[in-house]
Amino acid sequence: MTDILFYILATVLVTLSCCAVSLPNILHSAIALIGSFLITAALYIMLQIELLALAQIMLYIGGIVVFMLLIILLTTGLGVDNKLSKISIGKWLGNGLITGALFTGLLYFFTENSSSLPDAAASKTASVTIDQVGIRLLSTTNGFIVPFEVVSLLLLTALVGAVVIARKDTDKEDRS
């Protein structure tokens, strides 16, 4: 039963990941990315790595992707335009063939290695509590507070730069 659920989640993950990189509307791609992050968190839970699943949901879905969606909706009109109807049938078939080949490869890999994958991952996990991770992350002595803050400033700078680049200049449009 667990193996079947794992294969179903892996198949949905591959589908959503292909949609995230191949959909022409960036808003739909971001929504597919949220779905793929949720499925990844579900796979972490299946592998008994609950802390990583919680971090996946809180950081990627709750923070980064939702912020990206807000920026996309505020800077462009991509949520309004429906470009899916402009995709030719050849592109749909090509994407379907690539997705099918990936599914086949994944199914072959997991059927060959199905019994050892969850056991190997479960045996490598150490007993680390959320309190220990929080203390280690935010400790000022021998902790990760400085790299954590540097990364947050870097992400903020990148997002502000993306807004500046994506913003339309009304002065240039008026001159032309």
XYZ file of N, CA, C and O in Angstrom:
704
model
N 0.824 -1.200 0.000
C 0.000 0.000 0.000
C 0.860 1.253 0.000
O 0.584 2.206 -0.716
N 1.934 1.255 0.807
C 2.822 2.412 0.864
C 3.545 2.624 -0.455
O 3.717 3.764 -0.894
N 3.941 1.504 -1.088
C 4.628 1.637 -2.378
C 3.711 2.239 -3.435
O 4.136 3.083 -4.221
N 2.458 1.823 -3.447
C 1.508 2.349 -4.438
C 1.283 3.844 -4.201
O 1.272 4.631 -5.154
N 1.122 4.234 -2.948
C 0.957 5.660 -2.638
C 2.192 6.460 -3.037
O 2.090 7.561 -3.577
N 3.370 5.867 -2.805
C 4.608 6.536 -3.194
C 4.665 6.736 -4.713
O 5.035 7.814 -5.190
N 4.280 5.722 -5.481
C 4.296 5.842 -6.945
C 3.284 6.877 -7.425
O 3.561 7.641 -8.351
N 2.140 6.898 -6.793
C 1.120 7.893 -7.190
C 1.631 9.305 -6.910
O 1.523 10.195 -7.757
N 2.213 9.510 -5.727
C 2.739 10.837 -5.390
C 3.895 11.219 -6.304
O 4.010 12.375 -6.723
N 4.749 10.259 -6.635
C 5.874 10.550 -7.537
C 5.367 10.918 -8.924
O 5.892 11.836 -9.562
N 4.332 10.245 -9.385
C 3.766 10.549 -10.695
C 3.156 11.952 -10.706
O 3.368 12.725 -11.642
N 2.419 12.274 -9.658
C 1.831 13.618 -9.576
C 2.923 14.674 -9.455
O 2.837 15.749 -10.063
N 3.990 14.360 -8.736
C 5.109 15.305 -8.598
C 5.764 15.574 -9.946
O 6.051 16.725 -10.287
N 5.985 14.535 -10.726
C 6.602 14.726 -12.049
C 5.671 15.530 -12.945
O 6.114 16.433 -13.671
N 4.384 15.239 -12.885
C 3.420 15.981 -13.711
C 3.410 17.460 -13.347
O 3.475 18.334 -14.224
N 3.337 17.751 -12.054
C 3.307 19.154 -11.633
C 4.625 19.857 -11.927
O 4.638 21.042 -12.279
N 5.733 19.146 -11.806
C 7.026 19.757 -12.117
C 7.133 20.071 -13.603
O 7.636 21.134 -13.979
N 6.652 19.169 -14.458
C 6.653 19.439 -15.904
C 5.742 20.623 -16.224
O 6.069 21.454 -17.077
N 4.617 20.695 -15.545
C 3.722 21.840 -15.757
C 4.380 23.140 -15.292
O 4.209 24.178 -15.924
N 5.127 23.082 -14.201
C 5.762 24.295 -13.676
C 6.777 24.870 -14.651
O 6.948 26.077 -14.719
N 7.437 24.030 -15.427
C 8.447 24.540 -16.358
C 7.935 24.686 -17.776
O 8.613 25.287 -18.598
N 6.757 24.145 -18.091
C 6.329 24.177 -19.488
C 5.082 25.018 -19.751
O 4.790 25.305 -20.899
N 4.345 25.403 -18.732
C 3.148 26.196 -18.975
C 3.520 27.600 -19.423
O 4.449 28.206 -18.878
N 2.827 28.152 -20.398
C 3.187 29.489 -20.890
C 2.781 30.611 -19.939
O 3.410 31.654 -19.925
N 1.762 30.425 -19.152
C 1.325 31.448 -18.191
C 2.110 31.260 -16.901
O 2.054 30.204 -16.275
N 2.840 32.284 -16.497
C 3.714 32.163 -15.331
C 2.913 32.006 -14.040
O 3.376 31.388 -13.084
N 1.704 32.514 -14.012
C 0.860 32.342 -12.832
C 0.481 30.877 -12.659
O 0.546 30.324 -11.555
N 0.116 30.216 -13.759
C -0.211 28.788 -13.689
C 1.031 27.972 -13.322
O 0.938 26.978 -12.592
N 2.172 28.387 -13.819
C 3.415 27.703 -13.472
C 3.709 27.808 -11.984
O 4.138 26.843 -11.357
N 3.471 28.973 -11.408
C 3.708 29.155 -9.974
C 2.752 28.298 -9.150
O 3.142 27.724 -8.132
N 1.518 28.172 -9.601
C 0.561 27.322 -8.887
C 0.971 25.853 -8.993
O 0.889 25.094 -8.014
N 1.458 25.445 -10.158
C 1.959 24.073 -10.301
C 3.184 23.850 -9.419
O 3.375 22.756 -8.865
N 4.003 24.880 -9.257
C 5.170 24.780 -8.375
C 4.742 24.592 -6.926
O 5.341 23.807 -6.185
N 3.686 25.277 -6.511
C 3.163 25.086 -5.148
C 2.708 23.642 -4.959
O 2.994 23.007 -3.947
N 2.017 23.113 -5.964
C 1.571 21.721 -5.884
C 2.736 20.748 -5.802
O 2.696 19.780 -5.032
N 3.782 21.018 -6.569
C 4.935 20.117 -6.526
C 5.653 20.203 -5.181
O 6.131 19.183 -4.666
N 5.681 21.385 -4.569
C 6.268 21.493 -3.232
C 5.431 20.739 -2.198
O 5.965 20.117 -1.284
N 4.099 20.799 -2.331
C 3.245 20.051 -1.403
C 3.464 18.548 -1.533
O 3.531 17.823 -0.532
N 3.564 18.070 -2.767
C 3.785 16.638 -2.975
C 5.152 16.233 -2.430
O 5.323 15.155 -1.847
N 6.144 17.109 -2.609
C 7.470 16.821 -2.064
C 7.407 16.717 -0.539
O 8.021 15.831 0.059
N 6.638 17.598 0.095
C 6.475 17.520 1.550
C 5.782 16.219 1.943
O 6.147 15.601 2.953
N 4.821 15.788 1.147
C 4.155 14.509 1.437
C 5.134 13.342 1.327
O 5.091 12.396 2.123
N 6.028 13.424 0.347
C 7.040 12.364 0.220
C 8.001 12.381 1.408
O 8.423 11.320 1.883
N 8.335 13.578 1.899
C 9.181 13.650 3.101
C 8.481 13.013 4.291
O 9.111 12.336 5.094
N 7.191 13.237 4.409
C 6.452 12.632 5.513
C 6.441 11.117 5.378
O 6.594 10.392 6.359
N 6.289 10.636 4.148
C 6.323 9.186 3.945
C 7.682 8.601 4.327
O 7.767 7.451 4.754
N 8.745 9.381 4.133
C 10.082 8.907 4.483
C 10.435 9.191 5.940
O 11.575 9.035 6.350
N 9.432 9.648 6.709
C 9.562 9.914 8.143
C 10.561 11.033 8.424
O 11.324 10.978 9.377
N 10.560 12.069 7.572
C 11.386 13.261 7.798
C 10.413 14.429 7.946
O 10.304 15.298 7.088
N 9.694 14.425 9.057
C 8.631 15.406 9.259
C 9.158 16.829 9.358
O 8.511 17.776 8.910
N 10.319 17.000 9.943
C 10.879 18.343 10.103
C 11.178 18.969 8.742
O 10.879 20.144 8.505
N 11.718 18.201 7.835
C 12.002 18.714 6.495
C 10.703 19.018 5.743
O 10.623 20.000 4.997
N 9.679 18.208 5.963
C 8.380 18.476 5.342
C 7.786 19.773 5.869
O 7.244 20.580 5.101
N 7.910 20.000 7.151
C 7.414 21.241 7.747
C 8.185 22.449 7.216
O 7.584 23.478 6.872
N 9.497 22.315 7.112
C 10.302 23.412 6.558
C 9.953 23.649 5.096
O 9.911 24.791 4.638
N 9.695 22.579 4.349
C 9.315 22.698 2.935
C 8.037 23.506 2.796
O 7.934 24.404 1.966
N 7.074 23.208 3.634
C 5.791 23.912 3.545
C 5.928 25.351 4.028
O 5.449 26.279 3.373
N 6.597 25.542 5.151
C 6.673 26.892 5.712
C 7.538 27.820 4.870
O 7.155 28.959 4.609
N 8.696 27.354 4.439
C 9.610 28.232 3.711
C 9.215 28.400 2.258
O 9.059 29.518 1.768
N 9.059 27.295 1.560
C 8.863 27.391 0.119
C 7.442 27.798 -0.246
O 7.240 28.664 -1.071
N 6.469 27.146 0.354
C 5.089 27.459 -0.011
C 4.617 28.705 0.723
O 4.080 29.626 0.117
N 4.830 28.741 2.021
C 4.326 29.854 2.803
C 5.062 31.149 2.581
O 4.486 32.218 2.707
N 6.301 31.084 2.247
C 7.071 32.303 2.100
C 7.402 32.656 0.676
O 6.896 33.636 0.124
N 8.209 31.861 0.071
C 8.798 32.239 -1.209
C 7.781 32.220 -2.341
O 7.631 33.198 -3.090
N 7.035 31.144 -2.497
C 6.147 31.035 -3.655
C 4.969 31.998 -3.539
O 4.570 32.607 -4.537
N 4.436 32.145 -2.345
C 3.332 33.093 -2.182
C 3.817 34.508 -2.467
O 3.119 35.306 -3.113
N 5.019 34.840 -2.041
C 5.585 36.150 -2.341
C 5.804 36.317 -3.844
O 5.526 37.381 -4.414
N 6.274 35.255 -4.501
C 6.446 35.306 -5.955
C 5.107 35.518 -6.650
O 5.005 36.269 -7.627
N 4.063 34.859 -6.175
C 2.732 35.038 -6.770
C 2.254 36.472 -6.618
O 1.689 37.045 -7.556
N 2.480 37.046 -5.455
C 2.079 38.445 -5.258
C 2.833 39.366 -6.201
O 2.247 40.289 -6.790
N 4.113 39.135 -6.376
C 4.901 39.973 -7.284
C 4.427 39.802 -8.715
O 4.293 40.782 -9.458
N 4.139 38.575 -9.112
C 3.661 38.336 -10.483
C 2.348 39.059 -10.713
O 2.143 39.731 -11.724
N 1.445 38.965 -9.761
C 0.143 39.597 -9.932
C 0.212 41.111 -9.859
O -0.567 41.805 -10.503
N 1.151 41.655 -9.086
C 1.245 43.098 -8.960
C 1.994 43.753 -10.109
O 1.720 44.897 -10.457
N 2.951 43.066 -10.699
C 3.778 43.702 -11.719
C 3.295 43.471 -13.131
O 3.621 44.246 -14.021
N 2.579 42.422 -13.373
C 2.133 42.132 -14.737
C 0.654 41.781 -14.721
O 0.063 41.557 -13.692
N 0.105 41.694 -15.887
C -1.279 41.268 -16.027
C -1.378 39.824 -16.432
O -2.301 39.437 -17.140
N -0.433 39.009 -15.977
C -0.399 37.616 -16.410
C -1.562 36.806 -15.875
O -1.929 35.796 -16.448
N -2.134 37.228 -14.767
C -3.256 36.478 -14.243
C -4.518 36.669 -15.060
O -5.457 35.886 -14.976
N -4.537 37.693 -15.906
C -5.717 37.992 -16.695
C -5.701 37.275 -18.036
O -6.694 36.745 -18.494
N -4.541 37.228 -18.673
C -4.433 36.679 -20.014
C -4.397 35.155 -19.990
O -3.664 34.560 -19.224
N -5.167 34.530 -20.824
C -5.173 33.082 -20.943
C -4.445 32.703 -22.217
O -4.983 32.799 -23.310
N -3.202 32.269 -22.082
C -2.405 31.910 -23.239
C -2.440 30.411 -23.524
O -1.804 29.955 -24.453
N -3.161 29.635 -22.702
C -3.200 28.192 -22.933
C -3.878 27.848 -24.248
O -3.543 26.861 -24.882
N -4.839 28.676 -24.657
C -5.543 28.360 -25.897
C -4.671 28.591 -27.120
O -4.999 28.129 -28.203
N -3.538 29.295 -26.974
C -2.655 29.577 -28.099
C -1.608 28.489 -28.329
O -0.856 28.563 -29.277
N -1.546 27.496 -27.482
C -0.548 26.429 -27.618
C -1.031 25.437 -28.661
O -2.171 24.982 -28.635
N -0.139 25.100 -29.584
C -0.517 24.176 -30.650
C -0.609 22.757 -30.114
O -0.061 22.419 -29.066
N -1.294 21.928 -30.874
C -1.480 20.531 -30.471
C -0.158 19.782 -30.495
O 0.055 18.857 -29.714
N 0.769 20.206 -31.368
C 2.086 19.576 -31.418
C 2.863 19.767 -30.125
O 3.535 18.848 -29.656
N 2.779 20.954 -29.541
C 3.468 21.188 -28.270
C 2.854 20.373 -27.151
O 3.552 19.847 -26.295
N 1.507 20.263 -27.169
C 0.858 19.433 -26.151
C 1.298 17.985 -26.284
O 1.582 17.323 -25.283
N 1.360 17.488 -27.519
C 1.780 16.101 -27.723
C 3.244 15.909 -27.326
O 3.605 14.893 -26.725
N 4.091 16.873 -27.679
C 5.506 16.783 -27.304
C 5.688 16.748 -25.797
O 6.452 15.945 -25.258
N 4.983 17.639 -25.114
C 5.063 17.651 -23.645
C 4.506 16.367 -23.056
O 5.021 15.855 -22.062
N 3.455 15.829 -23.672
C 2.891 14.576 -23.190
C 3.858 13.415 -23.366
O 3.976 12.554 -22.490
N 4.559 13.410 -24.499
C 5.539 12.339 -24.717
C 6.702 12.434 -23.735
O 7.161 11.413 -23.201
N 7.175 13.637 -23.488
C 8.270 13.809 -22.515
C 7.810 13.384 -21.128
O 8.515 12.672 -20.408
N 6.606 13.801 -20.756
C 6.072 13.418 -19.442
C 5.896 11.901 -19.341
O 6.230 11.290 -18.323
N 5.397 11.288 -20.403
C 5.231 9.833 -20.400
C 6.556 9.109 -20.280
O 6.668 8.105 -19.576
N 7.581 9.615 -20.972
C 8.901 8.997 -20.869
C 9.448 9.122 -19.455
O 10.046 8.179 -18.920
N 9.229 10.290 -18.818
C 9.678 10.460 -17.427
C 8.928 9.530 -16.481
O 9.518 8.945 -15.572
N 7.616 9.381 -16.696
C 6.842 8.453 -15.863
C 7.359 7.035 -16.000
O 7.515 6.321 -15.019
N 7.610 6.638 -17.248
C 8.084 5.286 -17.484
C 9.433 5.068 -16.802
O 9.663 4.037 -16.166
N 10.324 6.049 -16.925
C 11.625 5.930 -16.271
C 11.509 5.858 -14.759
O 12.174 5.054 -14.114
N 10.630 6.698 -14.199
C 10.438 6.667 -12.750
C 9.837 5.348 -12.282
O 10.277 4.774 -11.286
N 8.838 4.881 -13.006
C 8.214 3.614 -12.614
C 9.215 2.471 -12.703
O 9.254 1.597 -11.832
N 10.041 2.476 -13.751
C 11.044 1.420 -13.880
C 12.041 1.495 -12.729
O 12.368 0.475 -12.123
N 12.511 2.715 -12.418
C 13.489 2.873 -11.344
C 12.907 2.436 -10.005
O 13.545 1.705 -9.242
N 11.690 2.867 -9.721
C 11.130 2.567 -8.407
C 10.670 1.125 -8.277
O 10.665 0.579 -7.180
N 10.276 0.499 -9.375
C 9.925 -0.916 -9.263
C 11.165 -1.770 -9.066
O 11.110 -2.798 -8.398
N 12.291 -1.347 -9.627
C 13.528 -2.105 -9.429
C 14.096 -1.904 -8.025
O 14.714 -2.796 -7.478
N 13.892 -0.708 -7.431
C 14.471 -0.393 -6.127
C 13.410 -0.114 -5.079
O 13.657 0.627 -4.142
N 12.255 -0.696 -5.202
C 11.140 -0.296 -4.344
C 11.317 -0.690 -2.892
O 10.946 0.049 -2.001
N 11.858 -1.840 -2.609
C 11.884 -2.281 -1.219
C 13.001 -1.622 -0.420
O 12.884 -1.475 0.785
N 14.076 -1.182 -1.045
C 15.201 -0.657 -0.283
C 15.132 0.844 -0.057
O 15.781 1.355 0.834
N 14.350 1.566 -0.844
C 14.348 3.029 -0.757
C 13.803 3.557 0.567
O 14.492 4.304 1.254
N 12.596 3.223 1.017
C 12.117 3.780 2.291
C 12.915 3.282 3.487
O 13.152 4.020 4.424
N 13.378 2.025 3.459
C 14.143 1.505 4.587
C 15.493 2.192 4.708
O 15.930 2.520 5.803
N 16.153 2.444 3.568
C 17.454 3.104 3.611
C 17.320 4.529 4.104
O 18.149 5.001 4.885
N 16.280 5.224 3.679
C 16.085 6.600 4.127
C 15.722 6.645 5.605
O 16.168 7.532 6.326
N 14.914 5.718 6.057
C 14.521 5.700 7.460
C 15.691 5.356 8.375
O 15.779 5.861 9.493
N 16.603 4.517 7.889
C 17.731 4.145 8.734
C 18.746 5.264 8.868
O 19.485 5.310 9.832
N 18.788 6.197 7.884
C 19.749 7.292 7.932
C 19.270 8.455 8.793
O 20.054 9.322 9.120
N 18.012 8.501 9.141
C 17.500 9.632 9.890
C 17.939 9.541 11.342
O 17.929 8.481 11.948
N 18.341 10.664 11.877
C 18.728 10.728 13.277
C 17.584 11.362 14.051
O 16.722 12.018 13.489
N 17.601 11.162 15.326
C 16.531 11.723 16.148
C 16.886 13.170 16.485
O 17.618 13.438 17.427
N 16.382 14.083 15.687
C 16.609 15.512 15.894
C 15.252 16.152 16.123
O 14.320 15.953 15.348
N 15.151 16.899 17.185
C 13.880 17.549 17.482
C 13.865 18.957 16.889
O 14.904 19.511 16.519
N 12.682 19.519 16.822
C 12.533 20.871 16.290
C 13.222 21.871 17.212
O 13.805 22.861 16.752
N 13.191 21.616 18.517
C 13.875 22.509 19.457
C 15.378 22.559 19.187
O 15.989 23.634 19.210
N 15.962 21.407 18.918
C 17.400 21.365 18.646
C 17.740 22.126 17.369
O 18.749 22.831 17.300
N 16.897 21.993 16.356
C 17.144 22.705 15.099
C 17.010 24.204 15.308
O 17.821 24.994 14.817
N 15.984 24.631 16.052
C 15.787 26.050 16.311
C 16.929 26.659 17.111
O 17.394 27.761 16.811
N 17.378 25.943 18.107
C 18.503 26.448 18.915
C 19.763 26.547 18.066
O 20.494 27.528 18.109
N 19.992 25.530 17.260
C 21.186 25.530 16.400
C 21.096 26.623 15.342
O 22.093 27.269 15.026
N 19.920 26.858 14.802
C 19.751 27.850 13.736
C 19.912 29.268 14.266
O 20.560 30.096 13.633
N 19.358 29.563 15.420
C 19.330 30.931 15.922
C 20.358 31.214 17.016
O 20.340 32.278 17.623
N 21.251 30.306 17.246
C 22.282 30.522 18.251
C 23.317 31.524 17.745
O 23.725 31.506 16.589
N 23.714 32.441 18.645
C 24.710 33.438 18.242
C 26.130 32.893 18.342
O 27.039 33.431 17.722
N 26.320 31.872 19.143
C 27.643 31.252 19.227
C 27.601 29.927 18.503
O 26.857 29.028 18.864
N 28.383 29.815 17.464
C 28.492 28.596 16.655
C 27.152 28.192 16.043
O 26.859 27.017 15.888
N 26.349 29.182 15.705
C 25.054 28.914 15.097
C 25.013 29.420 13.669
O 26.039 29.734 13.067
N 23.810 29.496 13.131
C 23.637 29.899 11.738
C 22.844 31.190 11.606
O 22.225 31.428 10.584
N 22.857 32.036 12.617
C 22.053 33.256 12.550
C 22.595 34.224 11.508
O 21.820 34.833 10.760
N 23.889 34.378 11.393
C 24.458 35.317 10.422
C 24.217 34.840 8.986
O 23.715 35.610 8.146
N 24.524 33.586 8.636
C 24.188 33.142 7.271
C 22.691 33.204 6.983
O 22.282 33.531 5.866
N 21.864 32.936 7.988
C 20.417 33.017 7.802
C 19.999 34.434 7.438
O 19.211 34.651 6.514
N 20.527 35.417 8.134
C 20.176 36.813 7.842
C 20.763 37.272 6.510
O 20.124 38.025 5.771
N 21.952 36.819 6.169
C 22.559 37.191 4.884
C 21.732 36.630 3.731
O 21.465 37.324 2.735
N 21.294 35.404 3.867
C 20.467 34.803 2.807
C 19.134 35.523 2.697
O 18.631 35.763 1.586
N 18.547 35.915 3.820
C 17.270 36.631 3.747
C 17.439 37.989 3.079
O 16.588 38.404 2.289
N 18.530 38.699 3.343
C 18.783 39.973 2.667
C 19.047 39.774 1.178
O 18.603 40.567 0.346
N 19.752 38.700 0.844
C 20.010 38.408 -0.565
C 18.716 38.111 -1.316
O 18.496 38.595 -2.435
N 17.825 37.330 -0.700
C 16.535 37.036 -1.330
C 15.693 38.301 -1.473
O 15.039 38.501 -2.502
N 15.697 39.138 -0.475
C 14.941 40.390 -0.553
C 15.491 41.284 -1.660
O 14.725 41.870 -2.438
N 16.794 41.369 -1.768
C 17.411 42.165 -2.828
C 17.055 41.605 -4.209
O 16.752 42.370 -5.137
N 17.077 40.298 -4.348
C 16.726 39.682 -5.632
C 15.267 39.953 -5.994
O 14.944 40.235 -7.152
N 14.381 39.905 -5.017
C 12.971 40.147 -5.307
C 12.715 41.614 -5.648
O 11.939 41.919 -6.556
N 13.382 42.531 -4.964
C 13.231 43.953 -5.315
C 13.799 44.203 -6.700
O 13.208 44.933 -7.513
N 14.929 43.586 -7.025
C 15.492 43.717 -8.369
C 14.570 43.151 -9.433
O 14.435 43.729 -10.521
N 13.913 42.048 -9.130
C 12.966 41.466 -10.093
C 11.780 42.387 -10.316
O 11.292 42.520 -11.446
N 11.318 43.040 -9.282
C 10.210 43.995 -9.428
C 10.640 45.169 -10.284
O 9.901 45.620 -11.170
N 11.844 45.672 -10.060
C 12.337 46.813 -10.839
C 12.495 46.434 -12.306
O 12.125 47.197 -13.203
N 13.016 45.246 -12.565
C 13.192 44.804 -13.953
C 11.848 44.566 -14.628
O 11.645 44.913 -15.790
N 10.907 43.998 -13.916
C 9.623 43.642 -14.521
C 8.674 44.824 -14.644
O 7.705 44.763 -15.403
N 8.951 45.906 -13.953
C 8.067 47.069 -13.991
C 8.118 47.735 -15.358
O 9.167 47.876 -15.969
N 6.957 48.126 -15.836
C 6.881 48.809 -17.119
C 7.098 50.294 -16.904
O 6.517 50.892 -16.006
N 7.936 50.880 -17.744
C 8.140 52.325 -17.697
C 7.085 53.001 -18.550
O 6.986 52.757 -19.744
N 6.290 53.847 -17.952
C 5.258 54.547 -18.713
C 5.854 55.665 -19.550
O 5.294 56.040 -20.565
N 7.018 56.209 -19.137
C 7.656 57.281 -19.910
C 8.123 56.779 -21.270
O 7.951 57.436 -22.282
N 8.702 55.572 -21.310
C 9.179 55.020 -22.579
C 8.023 54.713 -23.509
O 8.121 54.864 -24.711
N 6.923 54.243 -22.943
C 5.770 53.930 -23.782
C 5.111 55.193 -24.325
O 4.592 55.204 -25.430
N 5.144 56.270 -23.545
C 4.550 57.528 -24.012
C 5.358 58.156 -25.131
O 4.805 58.785 -26.030
N 6.702 58.006 -25.109
C 7.553 58.595 -26.141
C 7.404 57.901 -27.489
O 7.556 58.490 -28.524
N 7.132 56.616 -27.463
C 7.048 55.885 -28.732
C 5.681 55.952 -29.366
O 4.804 56.562 -29.027
